[in-house]
Coordinates of C-alpha atoms and ligand atoms in Angstrom, one line a residue:
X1 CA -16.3 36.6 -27.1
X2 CA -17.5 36.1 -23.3
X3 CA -17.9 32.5 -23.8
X4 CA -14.3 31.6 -24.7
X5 CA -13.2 29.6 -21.7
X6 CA -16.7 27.9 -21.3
X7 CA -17.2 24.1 -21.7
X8 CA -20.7 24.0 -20.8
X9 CA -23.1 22.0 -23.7
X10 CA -19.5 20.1 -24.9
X11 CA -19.0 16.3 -23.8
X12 CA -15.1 15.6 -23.1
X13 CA -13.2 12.0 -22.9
X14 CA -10.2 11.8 -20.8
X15 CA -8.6 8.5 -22.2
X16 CA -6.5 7.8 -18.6
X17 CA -8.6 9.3 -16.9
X18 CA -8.0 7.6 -13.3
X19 CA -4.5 8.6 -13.4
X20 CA -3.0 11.3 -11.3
X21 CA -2.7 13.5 -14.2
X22 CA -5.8 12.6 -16.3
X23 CA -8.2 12.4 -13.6
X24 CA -6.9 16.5 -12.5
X25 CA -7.5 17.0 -15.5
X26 CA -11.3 15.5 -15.7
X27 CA -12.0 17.6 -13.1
X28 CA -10.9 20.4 -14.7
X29 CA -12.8 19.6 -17.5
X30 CA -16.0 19.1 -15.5
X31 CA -15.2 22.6 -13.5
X32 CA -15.0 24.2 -16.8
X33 CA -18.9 22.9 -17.7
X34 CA -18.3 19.7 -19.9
X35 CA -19.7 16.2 -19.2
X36 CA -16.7 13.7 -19.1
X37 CA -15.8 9.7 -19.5
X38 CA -13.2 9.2 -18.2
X39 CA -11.1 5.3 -19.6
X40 CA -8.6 3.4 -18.7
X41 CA -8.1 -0.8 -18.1
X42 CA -9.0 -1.2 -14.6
X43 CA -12.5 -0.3 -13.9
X44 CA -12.1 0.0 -10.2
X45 CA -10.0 2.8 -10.7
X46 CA -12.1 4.2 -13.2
X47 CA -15.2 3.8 -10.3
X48 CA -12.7 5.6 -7.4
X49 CA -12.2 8.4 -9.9
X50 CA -15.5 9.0 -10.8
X51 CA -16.8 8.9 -7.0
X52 CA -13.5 11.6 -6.2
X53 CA -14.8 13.8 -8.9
X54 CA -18.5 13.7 -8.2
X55 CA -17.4 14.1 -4.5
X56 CA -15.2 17.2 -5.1
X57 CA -17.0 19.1 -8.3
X58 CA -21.3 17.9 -6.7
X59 CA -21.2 16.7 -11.0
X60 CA -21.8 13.6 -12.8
X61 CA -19.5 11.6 -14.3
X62 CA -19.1 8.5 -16.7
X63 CA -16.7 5.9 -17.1
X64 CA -15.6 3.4 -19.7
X65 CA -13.3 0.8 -19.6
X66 CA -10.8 -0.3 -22.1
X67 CA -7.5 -0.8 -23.8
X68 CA -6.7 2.2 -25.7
X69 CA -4.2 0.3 -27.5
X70 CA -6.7 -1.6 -29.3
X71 CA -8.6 0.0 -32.4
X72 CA -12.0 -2.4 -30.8
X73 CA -12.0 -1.0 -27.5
X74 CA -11.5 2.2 -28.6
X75 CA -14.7 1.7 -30.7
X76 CA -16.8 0.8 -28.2
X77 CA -15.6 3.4 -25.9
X78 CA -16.7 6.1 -28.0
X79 CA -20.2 4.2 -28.3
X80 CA -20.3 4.1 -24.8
X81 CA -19.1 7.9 -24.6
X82 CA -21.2 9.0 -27.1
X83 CA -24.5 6.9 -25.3
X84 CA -23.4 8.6 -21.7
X85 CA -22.5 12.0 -22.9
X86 CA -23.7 12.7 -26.1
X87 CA -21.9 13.8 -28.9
X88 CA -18.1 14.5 -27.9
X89 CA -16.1 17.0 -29.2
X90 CA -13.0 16.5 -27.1
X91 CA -10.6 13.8 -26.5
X92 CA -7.7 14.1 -24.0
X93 CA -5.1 11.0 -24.7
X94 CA -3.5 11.2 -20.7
X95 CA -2.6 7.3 -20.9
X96 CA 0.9 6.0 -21.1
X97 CA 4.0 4.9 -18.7
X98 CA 7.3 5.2 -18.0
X99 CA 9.8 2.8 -17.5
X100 CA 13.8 4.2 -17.2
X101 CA 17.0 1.4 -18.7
X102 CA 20.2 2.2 -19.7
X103 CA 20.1 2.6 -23.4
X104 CA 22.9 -0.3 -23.6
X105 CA 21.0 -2.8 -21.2
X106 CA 17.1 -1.6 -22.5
X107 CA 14.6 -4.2 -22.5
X108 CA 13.5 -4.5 -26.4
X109 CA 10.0 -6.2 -25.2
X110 CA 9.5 -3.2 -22.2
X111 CA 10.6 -0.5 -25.4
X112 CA 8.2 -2.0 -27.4
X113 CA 5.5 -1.8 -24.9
X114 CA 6.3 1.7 -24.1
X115 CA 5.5 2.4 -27.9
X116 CA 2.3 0.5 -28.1
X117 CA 1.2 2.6 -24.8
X118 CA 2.4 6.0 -25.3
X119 CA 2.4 6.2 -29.1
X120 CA 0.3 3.4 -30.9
X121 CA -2.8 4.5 -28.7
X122 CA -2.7 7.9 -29.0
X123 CA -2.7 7.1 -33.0
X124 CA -5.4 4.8 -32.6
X125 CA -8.3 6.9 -30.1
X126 CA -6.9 10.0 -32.9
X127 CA -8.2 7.7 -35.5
X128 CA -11.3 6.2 -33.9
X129 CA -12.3 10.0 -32.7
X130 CA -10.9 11.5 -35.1
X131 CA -14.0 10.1 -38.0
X132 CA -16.9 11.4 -34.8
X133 CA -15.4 15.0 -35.1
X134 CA -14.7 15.1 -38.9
X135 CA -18.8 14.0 -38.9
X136 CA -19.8 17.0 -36.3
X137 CA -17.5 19.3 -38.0
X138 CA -15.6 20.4 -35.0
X139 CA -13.4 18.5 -32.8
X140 CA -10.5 19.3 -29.8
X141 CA -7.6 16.8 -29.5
X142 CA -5.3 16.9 -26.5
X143 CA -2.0 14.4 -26.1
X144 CA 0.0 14.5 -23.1
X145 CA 3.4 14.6 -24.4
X146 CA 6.1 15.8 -21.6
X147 CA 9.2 18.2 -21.8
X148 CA 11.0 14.8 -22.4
X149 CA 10.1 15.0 -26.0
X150 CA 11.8 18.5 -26.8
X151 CA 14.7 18.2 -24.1
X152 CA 16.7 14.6 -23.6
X153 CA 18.0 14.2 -19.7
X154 CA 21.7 14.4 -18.6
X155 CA 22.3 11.1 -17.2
X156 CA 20.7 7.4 -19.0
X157 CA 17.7 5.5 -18.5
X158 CA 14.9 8.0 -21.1
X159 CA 16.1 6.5 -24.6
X160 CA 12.2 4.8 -24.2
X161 CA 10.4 7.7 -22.8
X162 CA 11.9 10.8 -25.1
X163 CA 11.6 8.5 -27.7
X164 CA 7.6 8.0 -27.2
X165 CA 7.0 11.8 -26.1
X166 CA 9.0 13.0 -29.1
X167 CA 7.0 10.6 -31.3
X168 CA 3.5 12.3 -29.7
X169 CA 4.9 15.8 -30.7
X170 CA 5.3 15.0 -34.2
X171 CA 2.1 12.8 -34.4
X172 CA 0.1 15.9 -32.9
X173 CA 1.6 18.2 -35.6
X174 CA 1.0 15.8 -38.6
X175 CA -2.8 15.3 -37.1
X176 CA -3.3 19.0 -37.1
X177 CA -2.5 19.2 -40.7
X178 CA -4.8 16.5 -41.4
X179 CA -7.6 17.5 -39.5
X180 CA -7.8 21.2 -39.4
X181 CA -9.9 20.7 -43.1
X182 CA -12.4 19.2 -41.0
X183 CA -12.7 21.7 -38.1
X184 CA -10.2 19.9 -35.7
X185 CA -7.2 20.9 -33.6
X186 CA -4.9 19.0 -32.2
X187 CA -2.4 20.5 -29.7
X188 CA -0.2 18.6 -27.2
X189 CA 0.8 19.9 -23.5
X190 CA 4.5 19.0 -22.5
X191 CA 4.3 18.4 -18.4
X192 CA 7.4 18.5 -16.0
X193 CA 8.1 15.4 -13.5
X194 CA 5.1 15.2 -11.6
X195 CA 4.4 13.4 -8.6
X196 CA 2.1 10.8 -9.9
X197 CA 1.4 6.8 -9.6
X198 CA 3.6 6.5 -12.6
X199 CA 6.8 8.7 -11.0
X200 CA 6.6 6.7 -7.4
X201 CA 8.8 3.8 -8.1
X202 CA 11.1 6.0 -10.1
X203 CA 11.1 9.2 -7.8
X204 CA 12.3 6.0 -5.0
X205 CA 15.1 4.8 -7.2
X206 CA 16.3 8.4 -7.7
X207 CA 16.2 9.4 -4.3
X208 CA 18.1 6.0 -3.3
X209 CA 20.8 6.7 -5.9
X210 CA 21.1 10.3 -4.9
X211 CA 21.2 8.8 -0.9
X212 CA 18.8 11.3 0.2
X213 CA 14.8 10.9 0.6
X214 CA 12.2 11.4 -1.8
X215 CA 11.0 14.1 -0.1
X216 CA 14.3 15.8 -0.4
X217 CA 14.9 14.8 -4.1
X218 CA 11.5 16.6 -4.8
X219 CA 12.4 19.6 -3.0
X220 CA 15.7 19.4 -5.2
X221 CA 13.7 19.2 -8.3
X222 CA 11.7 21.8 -7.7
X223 CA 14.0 24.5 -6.4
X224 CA 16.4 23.6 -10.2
X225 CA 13.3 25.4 -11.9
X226 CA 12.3 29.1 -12.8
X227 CA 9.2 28.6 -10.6
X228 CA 11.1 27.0 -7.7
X229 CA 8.4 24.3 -6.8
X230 CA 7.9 20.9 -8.2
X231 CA 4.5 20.4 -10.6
X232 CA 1.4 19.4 -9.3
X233 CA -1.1 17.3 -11.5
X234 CA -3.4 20.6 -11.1
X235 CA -0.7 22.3 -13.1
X236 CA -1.7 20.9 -16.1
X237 CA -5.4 21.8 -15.9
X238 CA -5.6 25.2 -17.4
X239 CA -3.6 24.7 -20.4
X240 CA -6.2 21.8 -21.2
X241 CA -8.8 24.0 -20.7
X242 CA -7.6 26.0 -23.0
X243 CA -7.0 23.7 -25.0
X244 CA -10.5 22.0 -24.8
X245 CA -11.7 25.5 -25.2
X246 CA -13.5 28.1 -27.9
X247 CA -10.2 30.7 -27.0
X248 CA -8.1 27.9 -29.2
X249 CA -10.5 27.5 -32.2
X250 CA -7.2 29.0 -34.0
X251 CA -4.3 27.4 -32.4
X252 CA -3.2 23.8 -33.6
X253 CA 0.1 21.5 -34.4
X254 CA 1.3 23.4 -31.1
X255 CA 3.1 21.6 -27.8
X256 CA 2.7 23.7 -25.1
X257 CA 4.9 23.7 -22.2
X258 CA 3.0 23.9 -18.5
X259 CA 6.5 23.5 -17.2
X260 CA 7.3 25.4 -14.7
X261 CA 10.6 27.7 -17.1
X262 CA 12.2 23.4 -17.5
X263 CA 12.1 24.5 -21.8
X264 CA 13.1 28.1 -21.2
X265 CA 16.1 27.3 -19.5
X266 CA 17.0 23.2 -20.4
Ligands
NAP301 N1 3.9 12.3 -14.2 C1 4.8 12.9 -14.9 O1 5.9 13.2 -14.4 C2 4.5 13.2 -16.4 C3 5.3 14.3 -17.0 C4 5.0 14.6 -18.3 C5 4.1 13.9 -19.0 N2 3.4 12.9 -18.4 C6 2.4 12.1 -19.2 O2 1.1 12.4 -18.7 C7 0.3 11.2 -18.9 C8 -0.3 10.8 -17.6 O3 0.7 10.4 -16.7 P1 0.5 10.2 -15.2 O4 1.7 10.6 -14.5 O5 -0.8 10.7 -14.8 O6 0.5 8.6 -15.1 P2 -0.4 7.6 -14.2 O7 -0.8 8.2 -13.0 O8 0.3 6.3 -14.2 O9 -1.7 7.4 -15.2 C9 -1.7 6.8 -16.4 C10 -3.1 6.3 -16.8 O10 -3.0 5.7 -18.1 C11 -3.8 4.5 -18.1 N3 -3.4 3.7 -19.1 C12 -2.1 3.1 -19.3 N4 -2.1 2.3 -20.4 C13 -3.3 2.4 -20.9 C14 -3.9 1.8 -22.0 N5 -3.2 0.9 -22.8 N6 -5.2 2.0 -22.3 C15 -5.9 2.8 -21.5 N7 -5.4 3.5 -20.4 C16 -4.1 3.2 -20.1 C17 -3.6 4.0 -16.6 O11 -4.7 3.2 -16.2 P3 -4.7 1.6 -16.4 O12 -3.4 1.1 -16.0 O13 -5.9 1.1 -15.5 O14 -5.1 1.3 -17.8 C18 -3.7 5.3 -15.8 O15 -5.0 5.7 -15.6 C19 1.2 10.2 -19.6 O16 1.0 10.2 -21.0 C20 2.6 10.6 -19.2 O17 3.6 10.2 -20.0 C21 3.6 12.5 -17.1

């Protein structure tokens, strides 16, 4: 049992993998002895991330760009993957975004983009990967979900977001029941507000609406929690591990909540 946190020999892709949570969580990967791709859209972020990891962890990385939304791309990213890396036994959907309306005044076409992003591709690299584990016999799924798909918020503007996350937490649960025959888990992590490219325009409006700054709205957030700080991207990283891990071999269908208390006490 001394190897149960160890990565090394097992190839990872971290499908947004240049964003501020995905690309912590590459790193973490890569720390814990993995090779990882890391994909998104734009490949210059893709390139930035890779030369931060290599820069901070002295390991290579790979990169592959695509849309995860569509079932092609997805297909040729796990060529690629599987060309760069080897054979892959983990996939870590950490793609999505988040836009906040009024329930009353939402934006039908911006809804329905939020569900092609946050839900529709985590369906479709679940599929695509899904046949490469059920071939090797062993497999690790990982969707970021957030705490916004077991708790709603007080005040308007999530009917999008909770919608999405809470769509991921059943998806993850139905996928573990379909691919635990083959040797596959699927587990989702639930994140609190973290300051990330996706959170900067709405941490603003926030902190506008509340009249104070965004670093005092942060500070705010932070000190409502059990563990009195705001999260941190690196938050996220050992509960993947785990996760992406031997130590989970038995654990699957579970949503786990690197939270900071938010579910204990929301
Ligand atoms: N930050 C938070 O407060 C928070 C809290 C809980 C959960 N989460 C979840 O954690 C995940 C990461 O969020 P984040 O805060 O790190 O966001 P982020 O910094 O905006 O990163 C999102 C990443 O997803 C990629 N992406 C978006 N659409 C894609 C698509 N169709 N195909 C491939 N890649 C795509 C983006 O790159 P391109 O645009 O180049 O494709 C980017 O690399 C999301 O699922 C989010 O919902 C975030």
């Amino acid at each position: 049992m001394s190897n149960l946190f160890d990565l090394t020999g097992k190839a990872a892709v971290v499908v947004g993998g240049a964003g501020g949570i995905g690309q912590s969580l590459a790193q973490g990967l890569v720390e814990a002895g993995a090779t990882v791709v890391i994909s998104s859209r734009r490949e210059d972020a893709l390139k930035t991330a890779v030369a931060e990891i290599k820069a901070a962890t002295g390991k290579e990385v790979f990169y592959a760009a695509g849309d995860a939304t569509d079932e092609a791309d997805v297909e040729k990213l796990l060529a690629s993957a599987i060309a760069q890396a080897g054979k892959i036994s983990i996939l870590v959907n950490a793609q999505g975004f988040n836009k906040k309306q009024d329930a009353l005044d939402f934006d039908i076409a911006v809804f329905n983009q939020m569900l092609t992003a946050n839900i529709t591709s985590f369906m479709v690299t679940a599929k695509v990967f899904g046949k490469h584990f059920k071939e090797n016999g062993y497999g690790k799924i990982i969707n970021l979900s957030s705490v916004r798909g077991k708790i709603a918020t007080k005040g308007p503007g999530n009917a999008g977001y909770c919608a999405t996350k809470g769509a991921v937490d059943m998806l993850t649960k139905q996928l573990a029941s379909e691919y635990g025959p083959f040797g596959v888990t699927v587990n989702a992590i639930g994140p609190n507000i973290t300051a990330t490219p996706m959170m900067v325009e709405i941490f603003k409006k926030r902190a506008e609406d509340a009249g104070v700054s965004v670093e005092q709205y942060l500070k705010e957030q932070g000190a409502g929690l059990p563990m009195r700080r705001m999260a941190t991207p690196e938050d996220c990283v050992g509960t993947v591990v785990y996760l992406a891990a031997p130590a989970s071999d038995f654990l699957t269908g579970n949503i786990l909540y690197p939270d900071g208390g938010l579910t204990a006490i929301g």
